[in-house]
CSV table of C-alpha atoms in Angstrom, one decimal:
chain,number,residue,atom,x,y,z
A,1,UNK,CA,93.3,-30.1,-66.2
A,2,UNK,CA,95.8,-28.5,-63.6
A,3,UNK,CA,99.5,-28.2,-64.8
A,4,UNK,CA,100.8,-31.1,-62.7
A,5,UNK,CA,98.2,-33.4,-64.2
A,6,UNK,CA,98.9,-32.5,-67.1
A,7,UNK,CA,102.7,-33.6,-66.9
A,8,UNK,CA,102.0,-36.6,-64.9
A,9,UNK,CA,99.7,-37.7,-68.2
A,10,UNK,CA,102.7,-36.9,-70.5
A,11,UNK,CA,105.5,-39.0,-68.5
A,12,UNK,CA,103.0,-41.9,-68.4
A,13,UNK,CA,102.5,-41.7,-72.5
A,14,UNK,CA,106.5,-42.5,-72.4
A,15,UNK,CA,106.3,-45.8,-70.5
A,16,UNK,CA,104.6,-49.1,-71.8
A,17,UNK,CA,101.0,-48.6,-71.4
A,18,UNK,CA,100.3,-51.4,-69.0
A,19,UNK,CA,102.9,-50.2,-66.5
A,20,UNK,CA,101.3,-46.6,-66.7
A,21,UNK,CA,98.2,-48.1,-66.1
A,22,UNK,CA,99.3,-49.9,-62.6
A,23,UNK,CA,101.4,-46.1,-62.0
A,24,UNK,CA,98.2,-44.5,-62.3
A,25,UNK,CA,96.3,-46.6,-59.8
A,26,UNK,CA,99.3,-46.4,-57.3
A,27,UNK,CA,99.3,-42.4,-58.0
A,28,UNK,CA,95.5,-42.6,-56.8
A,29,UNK,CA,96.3,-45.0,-53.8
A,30,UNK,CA,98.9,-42.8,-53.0
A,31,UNK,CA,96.8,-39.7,-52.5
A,32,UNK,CA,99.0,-38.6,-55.5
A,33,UNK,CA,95.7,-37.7,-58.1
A,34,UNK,CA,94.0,-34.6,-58.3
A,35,UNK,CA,90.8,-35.8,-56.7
A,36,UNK,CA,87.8,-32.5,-56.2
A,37,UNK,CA,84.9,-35.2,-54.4
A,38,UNK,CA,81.9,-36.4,-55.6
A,39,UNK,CA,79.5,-34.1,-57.6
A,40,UNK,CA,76.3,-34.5,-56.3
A,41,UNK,CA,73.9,-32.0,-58.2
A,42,UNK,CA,69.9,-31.9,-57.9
A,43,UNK,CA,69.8,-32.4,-61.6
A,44,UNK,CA,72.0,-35.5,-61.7
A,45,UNK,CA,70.4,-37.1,-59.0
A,46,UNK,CA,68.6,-40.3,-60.8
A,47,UNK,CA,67.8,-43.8,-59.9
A,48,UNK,CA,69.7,-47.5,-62.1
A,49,UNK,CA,67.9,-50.6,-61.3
A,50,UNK,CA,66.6,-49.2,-57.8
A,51,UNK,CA,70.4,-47.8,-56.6
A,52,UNK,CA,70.2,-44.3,-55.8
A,53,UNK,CA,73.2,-42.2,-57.8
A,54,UNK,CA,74.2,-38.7,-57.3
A,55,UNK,CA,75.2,-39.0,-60.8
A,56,UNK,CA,74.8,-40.5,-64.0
A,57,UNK,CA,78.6,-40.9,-64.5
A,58,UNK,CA,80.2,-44.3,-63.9
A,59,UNK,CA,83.6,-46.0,-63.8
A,60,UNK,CA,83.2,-48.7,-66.8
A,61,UNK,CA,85.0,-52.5,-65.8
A,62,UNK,CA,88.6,-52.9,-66.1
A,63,UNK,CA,90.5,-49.9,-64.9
A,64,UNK,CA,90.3,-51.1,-61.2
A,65,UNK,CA,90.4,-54.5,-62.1
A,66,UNK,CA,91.3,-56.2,-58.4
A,67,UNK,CA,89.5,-53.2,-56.2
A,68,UNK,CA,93.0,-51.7,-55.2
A,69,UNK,CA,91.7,-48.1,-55.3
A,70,UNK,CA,88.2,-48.3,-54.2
A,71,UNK,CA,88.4,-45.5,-51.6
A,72,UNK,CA,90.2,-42.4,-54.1
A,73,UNK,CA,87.6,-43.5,-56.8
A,74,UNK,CA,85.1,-43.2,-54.4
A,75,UNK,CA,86.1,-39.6,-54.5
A,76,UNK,CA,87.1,-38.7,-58.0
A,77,UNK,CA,83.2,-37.3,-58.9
A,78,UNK,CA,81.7,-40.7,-60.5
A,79,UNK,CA,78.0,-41.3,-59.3
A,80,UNK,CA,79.0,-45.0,-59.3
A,81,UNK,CA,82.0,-47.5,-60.1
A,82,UNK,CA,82.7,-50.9,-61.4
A,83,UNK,CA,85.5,-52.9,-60.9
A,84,UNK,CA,86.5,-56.5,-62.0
A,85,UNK,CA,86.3,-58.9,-64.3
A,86,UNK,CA,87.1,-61.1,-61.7
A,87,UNK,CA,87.3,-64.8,-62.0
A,88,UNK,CA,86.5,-67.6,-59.7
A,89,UNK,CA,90.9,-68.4,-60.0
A,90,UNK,CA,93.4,-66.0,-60.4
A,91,UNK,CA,94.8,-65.5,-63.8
A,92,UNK,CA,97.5,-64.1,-65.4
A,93,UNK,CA,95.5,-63.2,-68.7
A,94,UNK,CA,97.2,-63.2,-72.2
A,95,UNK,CA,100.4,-62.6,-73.3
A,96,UNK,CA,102.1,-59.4,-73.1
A,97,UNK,CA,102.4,-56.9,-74.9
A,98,UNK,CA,98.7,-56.9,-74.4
A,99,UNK,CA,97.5,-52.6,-74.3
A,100,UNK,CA,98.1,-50.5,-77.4
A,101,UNK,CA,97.8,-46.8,-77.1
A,102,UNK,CA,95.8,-45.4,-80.3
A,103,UNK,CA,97.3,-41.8,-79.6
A,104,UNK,CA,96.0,-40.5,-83.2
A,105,UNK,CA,92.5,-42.2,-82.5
A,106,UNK,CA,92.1,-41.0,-78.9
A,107,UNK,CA,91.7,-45.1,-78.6
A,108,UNK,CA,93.3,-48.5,-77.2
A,109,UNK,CA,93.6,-51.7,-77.9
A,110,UNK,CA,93.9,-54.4,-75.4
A,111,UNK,CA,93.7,-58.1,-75.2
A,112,UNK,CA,94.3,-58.7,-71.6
A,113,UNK,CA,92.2,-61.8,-70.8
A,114,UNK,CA,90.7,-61.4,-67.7
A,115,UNK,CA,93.8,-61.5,-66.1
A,116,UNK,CA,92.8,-60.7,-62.3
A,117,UNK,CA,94.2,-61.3,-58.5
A,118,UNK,CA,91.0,-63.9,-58.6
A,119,UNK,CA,87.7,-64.2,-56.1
A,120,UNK,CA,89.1,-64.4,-52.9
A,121,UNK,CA,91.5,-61.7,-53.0
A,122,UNK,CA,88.9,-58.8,-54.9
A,123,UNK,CA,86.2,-60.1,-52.3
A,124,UNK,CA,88.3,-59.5,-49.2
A,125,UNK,CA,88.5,-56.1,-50.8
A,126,UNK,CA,85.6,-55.3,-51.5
A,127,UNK,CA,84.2,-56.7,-47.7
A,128,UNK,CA,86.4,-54.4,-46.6
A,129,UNK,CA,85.9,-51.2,-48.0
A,130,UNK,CA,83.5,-48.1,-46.1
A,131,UNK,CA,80.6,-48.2,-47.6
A,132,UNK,CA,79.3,-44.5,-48.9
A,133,UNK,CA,77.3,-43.2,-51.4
A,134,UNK,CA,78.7,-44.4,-54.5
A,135,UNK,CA,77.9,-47.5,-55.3
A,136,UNK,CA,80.3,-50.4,-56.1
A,137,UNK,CA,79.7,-52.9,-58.1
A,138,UNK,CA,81.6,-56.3,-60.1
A,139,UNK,CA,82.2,-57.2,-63.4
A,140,UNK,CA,82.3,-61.2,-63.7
A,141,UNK,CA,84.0,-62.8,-65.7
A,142,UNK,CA,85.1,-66.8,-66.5
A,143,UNK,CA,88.3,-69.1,-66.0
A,144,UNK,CA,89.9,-69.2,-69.3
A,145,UNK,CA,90.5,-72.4,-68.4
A,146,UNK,CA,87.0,-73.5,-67.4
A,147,UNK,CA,85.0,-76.5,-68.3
A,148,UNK,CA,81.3,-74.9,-67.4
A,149,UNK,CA,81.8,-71.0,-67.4
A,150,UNK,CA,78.0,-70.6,-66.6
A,151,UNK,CA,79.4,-71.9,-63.5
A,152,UNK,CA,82.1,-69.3,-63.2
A,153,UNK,CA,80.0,-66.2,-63.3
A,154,UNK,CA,77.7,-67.9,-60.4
A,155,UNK,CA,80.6,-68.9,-58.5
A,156,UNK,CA,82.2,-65.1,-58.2
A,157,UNK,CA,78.3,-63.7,-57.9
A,158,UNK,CA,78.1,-66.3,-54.9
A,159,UNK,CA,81.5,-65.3,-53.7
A,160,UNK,CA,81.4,-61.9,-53.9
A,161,UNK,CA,77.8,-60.8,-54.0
A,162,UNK,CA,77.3,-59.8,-50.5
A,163,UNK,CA,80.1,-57.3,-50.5
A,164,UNK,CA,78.6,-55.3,-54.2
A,165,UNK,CA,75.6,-53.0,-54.9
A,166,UNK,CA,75.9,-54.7,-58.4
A,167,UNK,CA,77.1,-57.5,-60.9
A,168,UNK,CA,77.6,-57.3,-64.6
A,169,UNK,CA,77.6,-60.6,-66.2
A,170,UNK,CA,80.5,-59.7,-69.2
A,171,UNK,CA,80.2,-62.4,-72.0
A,172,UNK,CA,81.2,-59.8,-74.4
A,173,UNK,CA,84.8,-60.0,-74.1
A,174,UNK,CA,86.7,-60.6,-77.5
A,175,UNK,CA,90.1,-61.6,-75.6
A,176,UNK,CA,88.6,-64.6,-73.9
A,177,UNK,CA,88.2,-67.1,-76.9
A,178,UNK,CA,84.5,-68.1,-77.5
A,179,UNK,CA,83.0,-66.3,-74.6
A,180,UNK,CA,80.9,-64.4,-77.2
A,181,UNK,CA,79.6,-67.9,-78.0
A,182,UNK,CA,77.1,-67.0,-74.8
A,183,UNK,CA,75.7,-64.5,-76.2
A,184,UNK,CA,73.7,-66.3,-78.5
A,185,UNK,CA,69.9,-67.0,-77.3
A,186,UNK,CA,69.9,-70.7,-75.8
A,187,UNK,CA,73.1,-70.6,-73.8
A,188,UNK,CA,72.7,-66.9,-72.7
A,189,UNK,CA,69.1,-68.0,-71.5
A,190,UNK,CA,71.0,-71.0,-69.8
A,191,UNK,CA,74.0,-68.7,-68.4
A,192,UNK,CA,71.5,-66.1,-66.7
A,193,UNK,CA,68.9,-68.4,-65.5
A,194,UNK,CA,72.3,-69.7,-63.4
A,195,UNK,CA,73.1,-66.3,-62.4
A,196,UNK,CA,69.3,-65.1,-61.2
A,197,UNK,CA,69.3,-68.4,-59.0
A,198,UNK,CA,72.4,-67.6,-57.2
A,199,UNK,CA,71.3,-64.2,-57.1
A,200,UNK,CA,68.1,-65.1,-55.3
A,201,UNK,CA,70.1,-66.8,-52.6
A,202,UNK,CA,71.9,-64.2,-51.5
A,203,UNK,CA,70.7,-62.2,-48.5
A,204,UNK,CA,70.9,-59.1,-50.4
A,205,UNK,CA,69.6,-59.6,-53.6
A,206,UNK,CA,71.8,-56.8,-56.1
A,207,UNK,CA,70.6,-55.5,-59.3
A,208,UNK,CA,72.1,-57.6,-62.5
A,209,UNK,CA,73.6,-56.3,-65.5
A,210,UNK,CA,74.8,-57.8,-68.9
A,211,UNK,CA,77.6,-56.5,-71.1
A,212,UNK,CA,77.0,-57.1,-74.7
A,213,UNK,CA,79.2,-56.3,-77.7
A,214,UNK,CA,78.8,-53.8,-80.4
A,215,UNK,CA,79.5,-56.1,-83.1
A,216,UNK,CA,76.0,-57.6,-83.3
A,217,UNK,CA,73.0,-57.9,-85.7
A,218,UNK,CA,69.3,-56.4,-85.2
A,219,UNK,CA,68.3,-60.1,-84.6
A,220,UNK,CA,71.5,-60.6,-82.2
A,221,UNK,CA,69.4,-57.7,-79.9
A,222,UNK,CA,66.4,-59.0,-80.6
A,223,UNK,CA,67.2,-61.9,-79.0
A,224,UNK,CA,69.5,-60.4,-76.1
A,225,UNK,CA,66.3,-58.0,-75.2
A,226,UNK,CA,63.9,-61.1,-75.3
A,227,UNK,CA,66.0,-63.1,-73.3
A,228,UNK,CA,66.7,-60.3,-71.0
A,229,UNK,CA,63.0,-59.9,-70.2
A,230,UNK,CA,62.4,-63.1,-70.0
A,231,UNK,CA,65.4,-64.0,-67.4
A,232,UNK,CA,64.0,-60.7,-65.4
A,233,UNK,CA,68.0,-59.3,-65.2
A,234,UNK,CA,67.8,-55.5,-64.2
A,235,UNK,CA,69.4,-54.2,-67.1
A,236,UNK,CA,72.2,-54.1,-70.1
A,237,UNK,CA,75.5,-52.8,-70.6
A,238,UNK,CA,75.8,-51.3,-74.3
A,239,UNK,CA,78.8,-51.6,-75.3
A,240,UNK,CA,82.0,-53.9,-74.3
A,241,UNK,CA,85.1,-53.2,-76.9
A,242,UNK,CA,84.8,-53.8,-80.3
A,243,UNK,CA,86.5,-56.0,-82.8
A,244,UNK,CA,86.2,-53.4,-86.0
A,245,UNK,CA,88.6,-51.4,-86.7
A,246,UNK,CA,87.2,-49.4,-89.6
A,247,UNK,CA,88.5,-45.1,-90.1
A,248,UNK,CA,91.5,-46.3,-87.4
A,249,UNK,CA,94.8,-44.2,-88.5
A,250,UNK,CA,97.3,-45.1,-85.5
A,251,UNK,CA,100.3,-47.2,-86.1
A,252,UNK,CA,99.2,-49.7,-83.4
A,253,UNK,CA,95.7,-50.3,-85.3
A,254,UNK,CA,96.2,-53.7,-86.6
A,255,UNK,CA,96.7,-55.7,-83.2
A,256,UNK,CA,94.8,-58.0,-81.9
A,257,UNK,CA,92.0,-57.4,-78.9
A,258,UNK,CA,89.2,-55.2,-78.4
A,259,UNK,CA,89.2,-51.6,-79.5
A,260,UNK,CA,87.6,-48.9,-77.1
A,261,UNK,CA,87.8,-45.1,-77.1
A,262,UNK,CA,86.8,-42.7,-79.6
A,263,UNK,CA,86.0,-44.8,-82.5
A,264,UNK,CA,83.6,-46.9,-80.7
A,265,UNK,CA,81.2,-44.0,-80.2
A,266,UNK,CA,78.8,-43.8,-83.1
A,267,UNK,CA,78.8,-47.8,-83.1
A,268,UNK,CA,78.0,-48.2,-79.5
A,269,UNK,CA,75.5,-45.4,-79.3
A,270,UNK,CA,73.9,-46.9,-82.2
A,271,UNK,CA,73.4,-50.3,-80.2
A,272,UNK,CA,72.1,-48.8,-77.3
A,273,UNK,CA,69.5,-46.9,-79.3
A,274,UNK,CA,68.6,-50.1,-80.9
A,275,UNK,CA,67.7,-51.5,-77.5
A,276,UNK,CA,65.8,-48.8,-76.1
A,277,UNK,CA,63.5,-48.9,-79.0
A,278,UNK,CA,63.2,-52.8,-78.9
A,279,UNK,CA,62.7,-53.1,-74.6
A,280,UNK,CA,60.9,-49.7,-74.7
A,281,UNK,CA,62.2,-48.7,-71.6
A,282,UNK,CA,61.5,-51.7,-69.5
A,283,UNK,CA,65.6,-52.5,-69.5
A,284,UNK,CA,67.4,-49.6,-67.5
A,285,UNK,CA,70.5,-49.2,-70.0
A,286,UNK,CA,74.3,-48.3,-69.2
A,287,UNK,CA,75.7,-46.4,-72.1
A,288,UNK,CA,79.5,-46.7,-72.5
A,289,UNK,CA,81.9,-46.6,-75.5
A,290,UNK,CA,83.8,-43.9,-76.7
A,291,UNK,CA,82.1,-40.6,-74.1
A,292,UNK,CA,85.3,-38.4,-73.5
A,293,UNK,CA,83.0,-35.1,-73.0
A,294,UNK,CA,79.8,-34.0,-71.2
A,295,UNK,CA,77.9,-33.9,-75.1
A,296,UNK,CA,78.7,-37.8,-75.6
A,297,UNK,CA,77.5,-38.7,-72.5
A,298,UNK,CA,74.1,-36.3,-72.8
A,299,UNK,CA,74.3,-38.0,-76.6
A,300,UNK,CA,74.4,-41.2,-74.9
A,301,UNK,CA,71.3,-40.5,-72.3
A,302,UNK,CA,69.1,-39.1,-75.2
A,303,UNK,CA,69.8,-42.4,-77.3
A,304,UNK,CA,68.4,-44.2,-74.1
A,305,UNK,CA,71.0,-44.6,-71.5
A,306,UNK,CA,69.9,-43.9,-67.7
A,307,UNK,CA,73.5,-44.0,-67.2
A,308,UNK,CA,77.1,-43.8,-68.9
A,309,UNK,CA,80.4,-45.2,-68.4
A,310,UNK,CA,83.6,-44.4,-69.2
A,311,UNK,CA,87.4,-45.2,-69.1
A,312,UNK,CA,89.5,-45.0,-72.4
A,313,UNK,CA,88.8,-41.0,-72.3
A,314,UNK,CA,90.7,-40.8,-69.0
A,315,UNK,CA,94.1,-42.7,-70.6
A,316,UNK,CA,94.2,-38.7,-72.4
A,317,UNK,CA,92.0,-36.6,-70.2
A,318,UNK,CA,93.0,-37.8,-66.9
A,319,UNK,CA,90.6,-38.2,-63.8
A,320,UNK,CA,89.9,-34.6,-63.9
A,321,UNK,CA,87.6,-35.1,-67.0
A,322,UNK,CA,84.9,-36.8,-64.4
A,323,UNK,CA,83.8,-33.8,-62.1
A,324,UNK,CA,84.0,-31.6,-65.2
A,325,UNK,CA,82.3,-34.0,-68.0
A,326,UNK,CA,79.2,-34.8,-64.6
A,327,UNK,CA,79.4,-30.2,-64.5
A,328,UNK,CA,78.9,-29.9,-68.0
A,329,UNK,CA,76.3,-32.5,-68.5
A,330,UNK,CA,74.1,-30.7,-65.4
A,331,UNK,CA,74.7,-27.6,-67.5
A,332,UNK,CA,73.5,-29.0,-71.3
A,333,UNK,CA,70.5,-30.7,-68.9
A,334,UNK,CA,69.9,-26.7,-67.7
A,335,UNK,CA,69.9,-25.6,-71.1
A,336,UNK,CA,67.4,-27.8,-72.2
A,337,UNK,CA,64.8,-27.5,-69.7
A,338,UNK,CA,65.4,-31.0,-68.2
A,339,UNK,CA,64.8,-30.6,-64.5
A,340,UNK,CA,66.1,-34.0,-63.8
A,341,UNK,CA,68.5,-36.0,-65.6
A,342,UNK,CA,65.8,-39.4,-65.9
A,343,UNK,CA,64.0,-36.6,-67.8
A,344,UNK,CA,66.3,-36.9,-70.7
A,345,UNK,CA,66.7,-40.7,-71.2
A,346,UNK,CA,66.0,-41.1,-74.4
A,347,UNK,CA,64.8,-38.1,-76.2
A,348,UNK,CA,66.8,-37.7,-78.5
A,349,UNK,CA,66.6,-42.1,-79.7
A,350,UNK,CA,64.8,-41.6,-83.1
A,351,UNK,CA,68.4,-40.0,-84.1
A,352,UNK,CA,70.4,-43.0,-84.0
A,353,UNK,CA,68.2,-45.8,-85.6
């Protein structure tokens, strides 16, 4: 991290999170972030649900959450990126205070709500960006407010779908009250049977995903993996926040919302284990949860991950951690003797379950 990073990160640990948060994507819009390019290494090059990446390294939902800074993320090293949760209305999400810095955890705590600019104003984005080699994809999400959110995520997919190289279908959410409810068998077969037929109509059909929580049973995956086949989505997210807060020492630990960073790590990676063993590896996985280095994220793509996201890590390494974490991964790969990142993919499963 260079030395004017550095201070930038310091100043914004002064302010309320949430406004750092919008003064980091206006430094990036601004040409104001140290940004090095994409890494595109022969080792790294791999394939997610058909899309070509130059990397394994993704942008997980919710940083970007209205596509404001498509172009400088474009160029900050990930080997894809994923904005959203948007929602068929605009929204101004929960109360606030609504993000928590866990400085002593390396974590945070929010319980924003999906609160997003809405459809037409993230799609008129996203139509309008240059296309390059990192893909772009959406996270969609559901009108608090909604009668039939099965309709919701179809509605943005519809909406937005010809402008995205992917969706993620996010019913993992703990700040949306009872959107978890969808992740149970019957009305998650329901919800993605929607999705797939909306999918099908448009003139570019786009790989799938669905975000799932940590904070379910082996039967819970089970049933997500079964359902997953049987819906023919291209692949799972593994893991959205988490509502545990078990080993947390930080002041801020006891508010509401969804805890990500650090502490999620073992959890998550533990899931996504899980779920390579039980699709055995007819579900390309995303890992994400808690990777602030280039060991979690080979960790992650050795417990079954073709790829890894990440975001917390940055709110205390800063968007220099990308290029170096995708470096160092190459080099662990070279170490090992895996010529090509897909080579990997879980390896090193058995160590988790």
């Amino acid at each position: 991290m260079s030395t004017v990073e550095r201070l930038g990160l310091a100043l914004l640990h002064r302010i309320d999170p949430e406004r750092a948060h919008g003064l980091s994507l206006l430094a990036l819009r601004s040409g104001l972030a140290p940004l090095r390019g994409p890494v595109d290494l022969p080792r790294l090059h791999t394939t997610l649900a058909g899309m070509p990446l130059l990397n394994p390294v993704g942008l997980a939902a919710g940083y970007d959450k209205n596509a404001e800074a498509l172009a400088p993320l474009s160029r900050a090293g990930f080997g894809f990126i994923e904005v959203g949760a948007a929602t068929p209305l605009a929204q101004p999400g929960n109360d606030r205070p609504r993000l928590f810095r866990l400085t002593q955890d390396r974590a945070a705590i929010n319980r924003f709500g999906f609160n997003n600019q809405g459809m037409e104003a993230i799609g008129a984005r996203l139509a309008a960006r240059t296309r390059g080699p990192v893909p772009v994809g959406l996270n969609l999400g559901a009108n608090k407010t909604a009668q039939n959110r099965a309709a919701d995520f179809a509605t943005v997919l519809a909406h937005c779908g010809p402008y995205v190289d992917f969706a993620t279908v996010n019913v993992s959410s703990p700040n949306t009250e009872r959107l978890r409810d969808l992740q149970g068998r019957a009305a998650l077969l329901a919800l993605l049977d929607r999705v797939m037929e909306t999918r099908a109509a448009l003139t570019r059909p786009i790989p799938v995903f669905l975000k799932i929580a940590p904070d379910l049973t082996t039967s819970d995956l089970e049933d997500i993996v079964d359902v997953a086949l049987t819906s023919r989505i291209s692949g799972i997210i593994a893991t959205n926040t988490t509502i545990s807060r078990e080993g947390l020492n930080s002041a801020n630990r006891g508010e509401a919302g969804g805890l990500s960073g650090a502490p999620l790590f073992e959890k998550s990676t533990r899931v996504l284990a899980q779920l390579s063993q039980l699709s055995q590896g007819q579900l390309p996985l995303i890992g994400v949860g808690g990777i602030s280095s280039a060991e979690e994220a080979y960790q992650k793509i050795r417990a079954g991950a073709f790829a890894v996201q990440l975001y917390t890590a940055m709110v205390y390494g800063g968007i220099s951690m990308v290029p170096d974490l995708a470096r160092g991964l190459d080099a662990l790969l070279a170490r090992d003797g895996f010529a090509k990142v897909g080579l990997a993919v879980g390896t090193g499963r058995s160590a988790w379950l």
